[in-house]
């Protein structure tokens, strides 16, 4: 009988001391294998989240760089215009044009006339050459003719160079900035 007690005690101690998994199983808790697989799953999900975060940060960084380059290019273009002597006039400064009457931000101005008939003829010459034109009435009774309306400073600068080559364009063509 003594042998049976010793064998039972050894068997019980082996089971009890065999690891925490036996006790965890008896208590209804997850085993070390289940905990390890759960840990791997959590680490994998964390790595996926980090990859997505890194990807979004890379896209945001590229977008910030693109915007910075665009602002730098725009500022360089405005500086270039100032140094080149080309006249960029804001409507509120000199022209007396209400901002609401103009649909685009920039126009290449090819003339200002006291007679609206002369302005219409100049606009017709520009349209005949293939340019979009607009007669812009000013508050002082003068009618100005603008061509190549656009919202892009780069486009209006290129248009000014192109329009100056046309026979209908006077030498003092300038850019009107609608602000």
Coordinates of N, CA and C in Angstrom, one line a residue:
X1 N 0.8 -1.2 0.0 CA 0.0 0.0 0.0 C 0.9 1.3 0.0
X2 N 2.0 1.1 0.7 CA 2.9 2.2 0.7 C 3.4 2.5 -0.7
X3 N 3.6 1.5 -1.5 CA 4.1 1.7 -2.9 C 3.0 2.5 -3.7
X4 N 1.8 2.1 -3.5 CA 0.7 2.8 -4.2 C 0.6 4.3 -3.8
X5 N 0.8 4.6 -2.6 CA 0.7 6.0 -2.1 C 1.9 6.7 -2.7
X6 N 3.0 6.1 -2.8 CA 4.2 6.8 -3.3 C 4.0 7.0 -4.8
X7 N 3.5 6.0 -5.5 CA 3.2 6.1 -7.0 C 2.2 7.2 -7.2
X8 N 1.1 7.2 -6.4 CA 0.1 8.2 -6.6 C 0.6 9.6 -6.3
X9 N 1.5 9.7 -5.3 CA 2.1 11.0 -4.9 C 3.0 11.5 -6.1
X10 N 3.8 10.6 -6.6 CA 4.7 10.9 -7.7 C 3.9 11.3 -8.9
X11 N 2.8 10.6 -9.2 CA 2.0 10.9 -10.4 C 1.3 12.2 -10.2
X12 N 0.8 12.5 -9.0 CA 0.1 13.8 -8.7 C 1.1 14.9 -8.8
X13 N 2.3 14.7 -8.3 CA 3.3 15.8 -8.4 C 3.8 16.0 -9.8
X14 N 3.9 14.9 -10.6 CA 4.3 15.1 -12.0 C 3.2 15.9 -12.7
X15 N 1.9 15.6 -12.4 CA 0.8 16.3 -13.1 C 0.8 17.8 -12.6
X16 N 0.9 17.9 -11.3 CA 0.9 19.3 -10.8 C 2.1 20.1 -11.1
X17 N 3.3 19.5 -11.1 CA 4.5 20.2 -11.4 C 4.9 20.1 -12.8
X18 N 4.0 19.5 -13.6 CA 4.3 19.3 -15.1 C 4.2 20.6 -15.8
X19 N 3.7 21.6 -15.3 CA 3.7 22.9 -15.9 C 2.4 23.7 -15.6
X20 N 2.5 24.9 -15.9 CA 1.3 25.8 -15.6 C 0.2 25.4 -16.5
X21 N 0.4 24.8 -17.7 CA -0.6 24.5 -18.6 C -1.7 23.6 -18.0
X22 N -1.2 22.7 -17.2 CA -2.2 21.8 -16.6 C -3.1 22.5 -15.6
X23 N -2.5 23.4 -14.8 CA -3.3 24.2 -13.9 C -4.2 25.2 -14.7
X24 N -3.6 25.8 -15.7 CA -4.4 26.7 -16.5 C -5.6 26.0 -17.2
X25 N -5.4 24.8 -17.7 CA -6.5 24.0 -18.3 C -7.5 23.7 -17.3
X26 N -7.1 23.3 -16.1 CA -8.1 23.0 -15.0 C -8.9 24.3 -14.6
X27 N -8.2 25.4 -14.7 CA -8.9 26.7 -14.3 C -9.7 27.3 -15.4
X28 N -9.6 26.7 -16.6 CA -10.3 27.3 -17.8 C -9.6 28.5 -18.5
X29 N -8.3 28.6 -18.2 CA -7.5 29.7 -18.7 C -6.8 29.2 -20.0
X30 N -6.3 30.2 -20.8 CA -5.6 29.7 -22.0 C -4.2 29.2 -21.7
X31 N -3.8 28.2 -22.5 CA -2.5 27.6 -22.3 C -1.4 28.5 -22.9
X32 N -0.1 28.1 -22.6 CA 1.0 28.9 -23.1 C 1.1 28.9 -24.6
X33 N 0.7 27.8 -25.2 CA 0.6 27.7 -26.7 C -0.4 28.7 -27.2
X34 N -1.6 28.8 -26.6 CA -2.6 29.7 -27.1 C -2.1 31.1 -26.9
X35 N -1.5 31.4 -25.7 CA -0.9 32.7 -25.4 C 0.1 33.1 -26.5
X36 N 1.0 32.2 -26.8 CA 2.0 32.5 -27.8 C 1.4 32.8 -29.2
X37 N 0.4 32.0 -29.6 CA -0.2 32.3 -30.9 C -1.0 33.7 -30.9
X38 N -1.6 34.0 -29.7 CA -2.3 35.3 -29.6 C -1.2 36.4 -29.7
X39 N -0.1 36.2 -29.0 CA 1.0 37.2 -29.0 C 1.5 37.5 -30.4
X40 N 1.7 36.4 -31.2 CA 2.1 36.5 -32.6 C 1.1 37.3 -33.4
X41 N -0.2 37.0 -33.2 CA -1.2 37.7 -34.0 C -1.2 39.2 -33.6
X42 N -1.1 39.5 -32.4 CA -1.0 40.9 -32.0 C 0.2 41.6 -32.6
X43 N 1.3 40.9 -32.5 CA 2.6 41.5 -33.1 C 2.4 41.7 -34.6
X44 N 1.8 40.8 -35.3 CA 1.6 40.9 -36.7 C 0.6 42.1 -37.0
X45 N -0.4 42.2 -36.3 CA -1.4 43.3 -36.5 C -0.7 44.7 -36.2
X46 N 0.2 44.7 -35.2 CA 1.0 45.9 -34.9 C 1.9 46.3 -36.0
X47 N 2.5 45.2 -36.6 CA 3.4 45.5 -37.7 C 2.6 46.0 -39.0
X48 N 1.4 45.4 -39.2 CA 0.6 45.9 -40.3 C 0.2 47.4 -40.1
X49 N -0.2 47.7 -38.9 CA -0.5 49.1 -38.6 C 0.7 50.0 -38.8
X50 N 1.9 49.6 -38.3 CA 3.1 50.4 -38.5 C 3.4 50.6 -40.0
X51 N 3.2 49.5 -40.8 CA 3.5 49.6 -42.3 C 2.5 50.6 -42.9
X52 N 1.2 50.6 -42.5 CA 0.3 51.5 -43.0 C 0.6 52.9 -42.6
X53 N 1.0 53.1 -41.4 CA 1.4 54.4 -40.8 C 2.6 55.0 -41.6
X54 N 3.6 54.1 -41.8 CA 4.8 54.5 -42.6 C 4.4 54.9 -44.0
X55 N 3.5 54.1 -44.6 CA 3.1 54.4 -46.0 C 2.4 55.8 -46.1
X56 N 1.5 56.0 -45.1 CA 0.8 57.3 -45.1 C 1.7 58.4 -44.8
X57 N 2.7 58.2 -44.0 CA 3.7 59.3 -43.7 C 4.5 59.6 -45.0
X58 N 4.9 58.5 -45.7 CA 5.6 58.7 -47.0 C 4.8 59.5 -48.0
X59 N 3.5 59.2 -48.1 CA 2.6 59.9 -49.0 C 2.5 61.4 -48.6
X60 N 2.3 61.6 -47.3 CA 2.2 62.9 -46.7 C 3.5 63.7 -46.9
X61 N 4.6 63.1 -46.8 CA 5.9 63.7 -47.0 C 6.0 64.2 -48.5
X62 N 5.6 63.3 -49.4 CA 5.7 63.6 -50.8 C 4.8 64.8 -51.1
X63 N 3.6 64.8 -50.5 CA 2.6 65.8 -50.8 C 3.1 67.2 -50.2
X64 N 3.7 67.1 -49.0 CA 4.3 68.4 -48.5 C 5.4 68.9 -49.4
X65 N 6.3 68.0 -49.9 CA 7.4 68.4 -50.8 C 6.8 69.0 -52.1
X66 N 5.7 68.4 -52.6 CA 5.1 68.9 -53.8 C 4.6 70.3 -53.6
X67 N 3.9 70.5 -52.5 CA 3.3 71.8 -52.2 C 4.5 72.8 -52.0
X68 N 5.5 72.4 -51.2 CA 6.6 73.3 -51.0 C 7.3 73.7 -52.3
X69 N 7.4 72.8 -53.2 CA 8.0 73.1 -54.5 C 7.1 74.0 -55.3
X70 N 5.8 73.8 -55.3 CA 4.9 74.6 -56.0 C 4.9 76.1 -55.5
X71 N 5.0 76.2 -54.1 CA 5.0 77.6 -53.5 C 6.4 78.2 -53.9
X72 N 7.5 77.5 -53.9 CA 8.8 78.0 -54.3 C 8.8 78.5 -55.7
X73 N 8.2 77.6 -56.6 CA 8.1 78.0 -58.0 C 7.3 79.2 -58.2
X74 N 6.2 79.3 -57.5 CA 5.3 80.5 -57.7 C 6.0 81.7 -57.2
X75 N 6.7 81.6 -56.1 CA 7.4 82.8 -55.6 C 8.5 83.2 -56.5
X76 N 9.2 82.2 -57.1 CA 10.3 82.5 -58.0 C 9.7 83.2 -59.3
X77 N 8.6 82.7 -59.7 CA 8.0 83.3 -60.9 C 7.6 84.7 -60.7
X78 N 7.0 85.0 -59.5 CA 6.6 86.4 -59.2 C 7.9 87.3 -59.1
X79 N 8.9 86.8 -58.4 CA 10.2 87.5 -58.4 C 10.7 87.8 -59.8
X80 N 10.7 86.8 -60.6 CA 11.1 86.9 -62.0 C 10.3 88.0 -62.7
X81 N 9.0 88.0 -62.5 CA 8.2 89.0 -63.2 C 8.6 90.4 -62.7
X82 N 8.8 90.5 -61.4 CA 9.1 91.8 -60.8 C 10.5 92.3 -61.4
X83 N 11.4 91.4 -61.5 CA 12.8 91.8 -62.0 C 12.8 92.1 -63.5
X84 N 11.9 91.4 -64.2 CA 11.9 91.6 -65.7 C 11.3 92.9 -66.1
X85 N 10.6 93.5 -65.2 CA 10.0 94.8 -65.6 C 8.6 94.6 -66.2
X86 N 8.1 93.4 -66.3 CA 6.7 93.2 -66.8 C 5.8 93.8 -65.7
X87 N 4.7 94.4 -66.2 CA 3.8 95.0 -65.3 C 2.7 94.1 -64.9
X88 N 2.6 93.7 -63.6 CA 1.5 93.0 -63.1 C 0.7 93.9 -62.2
X89 N -0.5 94.2 -62.5 CA -1.3 95.2 -61.8 C -2.5 94.5 -61.1
X90 N -2.7 94.8 -59.8 CA -3.8 94.3 -59.1 C -5.0 95.2 -59.5
X91 N -6.2 94.6 -59.6 CA -7.4 95.4 -60.0 C -7.7 96.4 -59.0
X92 N -7.5 96.1 -57.7 CA -7.9 97.1 -56.7 C -7.0 98.3 -56.6
X93 N -5.8 98.1 -57.1 CA -4.8 99.2 -57.0 C -5.1 100.4 -58.0
X94 N -5.3 100.0 -59.3 CA -5.3 101.1 -60.3 C -6.5 101.1 -61.1
X95 N -7.1 99.9 -61.3 CA -8.0 99.8 -62.4 C -9.5 100.2 -62.1
X96 N -9.9 100.1 -60.9 CA -11.3 100.4 -60.6 C -12.2 99.4 -61.1
X97 N -11.8 98.1 -61.2 CA -12.6 97.0 -61.7 C -13.2 96.3 -60.4
X98 N -14.5 96.0 -60.4 CA -15.0 95.3 -59.3 C -14.6 93.8 -59.5
X99 N -14.1 93.2 -58.4 CA -13.6 91.8 -58.5 C -14.7 90.8 -59.0
X100 N -15.9 91.2 -58.6 CA -17.0 90.3 -58.9 C -17.3 90.2 -60.4
X101 N -16.9 91.2 -61.2 CA -17.2 91.2 -62.6 C -16.2 90.4 -63.4
X102 N -15.1 90.0 -62.8 CA -14.1 89.1 -63.5 C -14.2 87.7 -63.0
X103 N -14.2 86.8 -64.0 CA -14.3 85.3 -63.6 C -13.0 84.7 -63.4
X104 N -11.9 85.2 -64.0 CA -10.6 84.6 -63.8 C -9.7 85.5 -63.0
X105 N -8.6 84.9 -62.5 CA -7.7 85.6 -61.7 C -6.7 86.5 -62.5
X106 N -6.3 86.0 -63.7 CA -5.3 86.7 -64.5 C -5.8 87.0 -65.9
X107 N -5.5 88.1 -66.5 CA -5.8 88.5 -67.9 C -4.5 89.1 -68.5
X108 N -4.3 88.9 -69.7 CA -3.3 89.6 -70.5 C -4.0 90.8 -71.1
X109 N -3.7 92.0 -70.7 CA -4.3 93.2 -71.1 C -3.6 93.8 -72.3
X110 N -4.4 94.0 -73.4 CA -3.8 94.4 -74.7 C -4.3 95.8 -75.1
X111 N -5.0 96.5 -74.2 CA -5.4 97.8 -74.6 C -6.5 98.3 -73.6
X112 N -6.5 99.7 -73.5 CA -7.6 100.4 -72.8 C -8.0 101.5 -73.6
X113 N -9.3 101.6 -73.9 CA -9.8 102.6 -74.8 C -11.0 103.4 -74.2
X114 N -11.0 104.7 -74.5 CA -12.1 105.6 -74.1 C -13.4 105.3 -74.9
X115 N -13.2 104.7 -76.1 CA -14.4 104.4 -76.9 C -14.6 102.9 -76.8
X116 N -15.8 102.5 -76.4 CA -16.1 101.1 -76.3 C -16.1 100.4 -77.7
X117 N -16.3 101.2 -78.8 CA -16.3 100.6 -80.1 C -14.8 100.2 -80.5
X118 N -13.8 101.0 -80.1 CA -12.4 100.7 -80.3 C -12.0 99.4 -79.5
X119 N -12.5 99.3 -78.3 CA -12.3 98.2 -77.5 C -12.8 96.9 -78.1
X120 N -14.1 97.0 -78.6 CA -14.7 95.9 -79.3 C -13.9 95.5 -80.5
X121 N -13.4 96.4 -81.3 CA -12.6 96.1 -82.5 C -11.3 95.4 -82.1
X122 N -10.6 95.9 -81.0 CA -9.4 95.2 -80.6 C -9.7 93.8 -80.1
X123 N -10.8 93.6 -79.4 CA -11.2 92.3 -78.9 C -11.5 91.4 -80.1
X124 N -12.2 91.9 -81.2 CA -12.4 91.1 -82.4 C -11.2 90.7 -83.1
X125 N -10.1 91.6 -83.1 CA -8.8 91.3 -83.7 C -8.2 90.1 -82.9
X126 N -8.3 90.2 -81.6 CA -7.7 89.1 -80.8 C -8.4 87.8 -81.0
X127 N -9.8 87.8 -81.1 CA -10.5 86.6 -81.3 C -10.3 86.0 -82.7
X128 N -10.1 86.9 -83.7 CA -9.8 86.5 -85.0 C -8.4 85.7 -85.1
X129 N -7.5 86.1 -84.2 CA -6.2 85.5 -84.1 C -6.3 84.2 -83.3
X130 N -7.5 83.9 -82.7 CA -7.6 82.7 -82.0 C -7.6 82.8 -80.5
X131 N -7.6 84.0 -79.9 CA -7.5 84.2 -78.5 C -8.9 84.4 -77.9
X132 N -9.1 84.0 -76.7 CA -10.4 84.4 -76.0 C -10.2 85.8 -75.4
X133 N -11.2 86.6 -75.7 CA -11.0 88.0 -75.2 C -12.2 88.4 -74.4
X134 N -12.0 89.5 -73.7 CA -13.1 90.1 -72.9 C -12.9 91.6 -72.8
X135 N -14.0 92.3 -73.0 CA -14.0 93.8 -72.8 C -14.3 94.0 -71.4
X136 N -13.5 94.7 -70.6 CA -13.7 94.9 -69.2 C -13.9 96.4 -69.0
X137 N -15.2 96.7 -68.6 CA -15.5 98.1 -68.3 C -14.9 98.6 -67.0
X138 N -14.2 99.7 -67.0 CA -13.6 100.3 -65.8 C -14.5 101.4 -65.3
X139 N -14.4 101.7 -64.0 CA -15.2 102.7 -63.4 C -15.1 104.1 -63.9
X140 N -13.9 104.4 -64.5 CA -13.7 105.7 -65.1 C -14.2 105.9 -66.5
X141 N -14.9 105.0 -67.0 CA -15.5 105.1 -68.4 C -14.6 104.4 -69.4
X142 N -13.5 104.0 -69.1 CA -12.6 103.3 -70.1 C -12.9 101.9 -70.2
X143 N -12.8 101.3 -71.4 CA -13.0 99.9 -71.7 C -11.6 99.3 -71.9
X144 N -11.3 98.3 -71.2 CA -10.0 97.6 -71.3 C -10.3 96.2 -72.0
X145 N -9.3 95.8 -72.8 CA -9.4 94.5 -73.5 C -8.4 93.5 -72.9
X146 N -9.0 92.4 -72.4 CA -8.1 91.3 -71.8 C -8.3 90.1 -72.6
X147 N -7.1 89.4 -72.8 CA -7.2 88.1 -73.5 C -6.5 87.0 -72.6
X148 N -6.7 85.8 -73.0 CA -6.1 84.6 -72.4 C -6.5 84.6 -70.9
X149 N -7.7 84.6 -70.5 CA -8.1 84.6 -69.1 C -7.7 83.2 -68.5
X150 N -7.1 83.2 -67.3 CA -6.7 82.0 -66.6 C -6.6 82.2 -65.1
X151 N -6.5 81.1 -64.4 CA -6.3 81.2 -63.0 C -4.8 80.8 -62.6
X152 N -4.0 80.6 -63.6 CA -2.6 80.1 -63.3 C -1.6 81.2 -63.7
X153 N -0.8 81.6 -62.8 CA 0.3 82.6 -63.1 C 1.2 82.1 -64.1
X154 N 1.6 80.9 -64.1 CA 2.5 80.3 -65.1 C 1.9 80.4 -66.5
X155 N 0.6 80.1 -66.6 CA -0.1 80.1 -67.9 C -0.2 81.6 -68.4
X156 N -0.5 82.5 -67.6 CA -0.7 83.9 -68.0 C 0.7 84.5 -68.4
X157 N 1.8 84.1 -67.8 CA 3.1 84.6 -68.2 C 3.5 84.0 -69.6
X158 N 3.2 82.7 -69.8 CA 3.4 82.2 -71.1 C 2.6 82.8 -72.2
X159 N 1.3 83.1 -71.8 CA 0.4 83.8 -72.7 C 0.9 85.2 -73.1
X160 N 1.4 85.9 -72.1 CA 1.9 87.3 -72.3 C 3.0 87.2 -73.4
X161 N 4.0 86.3 -73.2 CA 5.1 86.1 -74.2 C 4.5 85.8 -75.6
X162 N 3.5 84.9 -75.6 CA 3.0 84.6 -76.9 C 2.2 85.7 -77.6
X163 N 1.4 86.4 -76.8 CA 0.5 87.5 -77.3 C 1.4 88.6 -77.8
X164 N 2.5 88.9 -77.1 CA 3.4 90.0 -77.5 C 3.9 89.8 -78.9
X165 N 3.9 88.6 -79.4 CA 4.4 88.3 -80.8 C 3.4 88.6 -81.8
X166 N 2.1 88.8 -81.4 CA 1.0 89.0 -82.4 C 1.0 90.4 -82.9
X167 N 0.6 90.6 -84.2 CA 0.6 92.0 -84.8 C -0.4 92.9 -84.1
X168 N -1.5 92.4 -83.5 CA -2.5 93.2 -82.9 C -2.1 93.7 -81.5
X169 N -1.1 93.1 -80.9 CA -0.7 93.4 -79.6 C 0.2 94.6 -79.5
X170 N -0.1 95.6 -78.6 CA 0.8 96.7 -78.5 C 2.0 96.3 -77.6
X171 N 3.0 97.1 -77.7 CA 4.2 96.8 -76.9 C 4.1 96.9 -75.4
X172 N 3.0 97.5 -74.9 CA 2.9 97.7 -73.5 C 1.8 96.8 -72.9
X173 N 1.7 95.6 -73.5 CA 0.7 94.6 -72.9 C 1.2 94.3 -71.5
X174 N 0.2 94.0 -70.6 CA 0.6 93.7 -69.2 C -0.4 92.7 -68.7
X175 N -0.2 92.3 -67.4 CA -1.0 91.3 -66.8 C -1.9 91.9 -65.7
X176 N -3.1 91.6 -65.8 CA -4.1 92.1 -64.8 C -4.3 91.0 -63.8
X177 N -4.1 91.3 -62.5 CA -4.3 90.3 -61.4 C -5.6 90.7 -60.7
X178 N -6.6 89.8 -60.8 CA -7.9 90.0 -60.2 C -7.9 89.7 -58.7
X179 N -7.6 90.7 -57.8 CA -7.6 90.5 -56.4 C -8.5 91.5 -55.7

